[in-house]
Amino acid sequence: MFEQIERVPGDAILGLIEAFKNDTNPNKVDLGVGVYRDAHGDTPVMRAVKQAEEQLLKSETTKTYIGSHGAPQYGEAVLSMVMGEGSAVLEAKRASATQSPGGTGALRLAADFIAAQLPGKGIWVSDPTWPNHHGIFTAAGIALHKYPYVDADNRLDFDGMLNALKQIPQGDVVVLHACCHNPTGFDLSREQWQQVLEVLRERQLLPLVDFAYQGFGQGLDEDAYAVRLLAENLDEVIITSSCSKNFGIYCERTGCLIMVARNEEQMENVRSQVAIVARENYSNPPAHGSAIVSTILHTPELEKVWRDELTEMRDRINTLRRDFVDALKPYGLDARFAHIAEQQGMFSYTGLSPEQVDRLRDEFGIYMVRSGRANVAGFSSENLPYLAKAVAAVC
Ligand code: LMR
């Protein structure tokens, strides 16, 4: 039977990792997959993570299953990181946390929950969005639709987005990026989020907020603005949180599905259904990443070390954004790329065409997603002059 099976191209983002590794160009630069890089191009283990692991190695007594919802201390810690200390939603016991294998695992749990419990509901994603959103929701059998997010000049099209949201059938699900929009780097202002909230409420739409980059925009609390606004003002919200980026524990697959319901009873009903979805997918989540996160968030000294390092990472990215635009000045391209300094998070929609991206790869060994998305963390003071020269050569 396997003779009928066709070979398909691999994932475009993950494929860049291999292509970059195989490139022998000594000047090559990796602006592909969304992982943080330091000034040397490395993705180091964060200091607090190393310390937490040392503690865990000594104190761990068992490797038994941790249950379909994962470790309770992890769930509590993530709920308070996402919703904020003293959150009214948490006080009212309206939110449930289910540990998941990464943010992607949380998205798949959400997708399977929607397909099983809200049959017939469509799901709406921004155009563009993280390409895997398409794969995850379609694989779960949900009808996928798009709302506009950027205009023809590759700038945020908020009016287009809001008008499209107003046309979505009542009860459908809308995927929103809480901060550090992937792939564009264009985030909504607080005033714009307020307008989105009004439309969601009027049209009775169910927001699914993808929160993969908490701490990479303006700060842990600042980045949670939209999540908290929606959770406090709407009866029902789905949130997919990830610790991959802000704790730098990509390979430990540590995420969380947060389901916010109207009241505690409905939350418990929803939670029981999420446990079934988890059980049918992978039974129990892996334990190590959640143990790291919960050790850090329950140990004030470690939490401080972690917060400080996260701030350094965020500041580094923001400085590099400005430095890149400055490096383009001698080529007269700074105005054309000025938006890069205004975007937020790891990614930048550069506005480079797929053909220009191909030329950067083939002629300069510079790797980025063909949509023109660059991982800004791959910039460094050393490679910026080379990057600017290369961009100028293809523009
Ligand atoms: C990215 O967009 O590069 C990251 O979210 C990694 C991934 O899995 O695609």
Coordinates of N, CA and C and ligand atoms in Angstrom, one line a residue, residues 13-14 32-34 130 182 213 245 347 373, ligand 1:
I13 N 9.9 26.2 7.7 CA 10.7 26.9 8.8 C 11.7 25.9 9.3
L14 N 11.3 24.7 9.7 CA 12.2 23.7 10.3 C 13.3 23.3 9.3
G32 N 16.4 32.3 10.5 CA 15.3 31.5 10.2 C 14.4 31.2 11.4
V33 N 14.6 30.0 12.0 CA 13.6 29.5 13.0 C 13.6 30.4 14.2
G34 N 12.5 30.6 14.9 CA 12.3 31.5 16.0 C 12.9 31.0 17.3
W130 N 1.5 32.4 11.6 CA 2.4 31.3 11.7 C 1.9 30.1 10.9
N182 N 3.6 36.7 15.0 CA 4.5 35.8 14.2 C 3.7 35.5 12.9
Y213 N 5.1 34.3 23.1 CA 6.3 35.2 23.2 C 6.2 36.1 24.4
K245 N 10.2 29.9 24.6 CA 11.1 31.1 24.2 C 11.5 31.8 25.5
F347 N 10.4 38.5 15.6 CA 10.3 38.5 14.2 C 10.1 39.9 13.6
R373 N 10.2 36.9 6.5 CA 10.3 37.0 7.9 C 11.7 36.8 8.4
Ligands
LMR1 C1 9.0 29.8 14.5 O1 7.9 30.4 14.0 O2 10.1 29.9 13.9 C2 8.9 29.1 15.8 O3 7.6 29.2 16.3 C3 9.4 27.7 15.6 C4 8.4 26.8 14.9 O4 8.1 25.8 15.4 O5 8.0 27.2 13.8

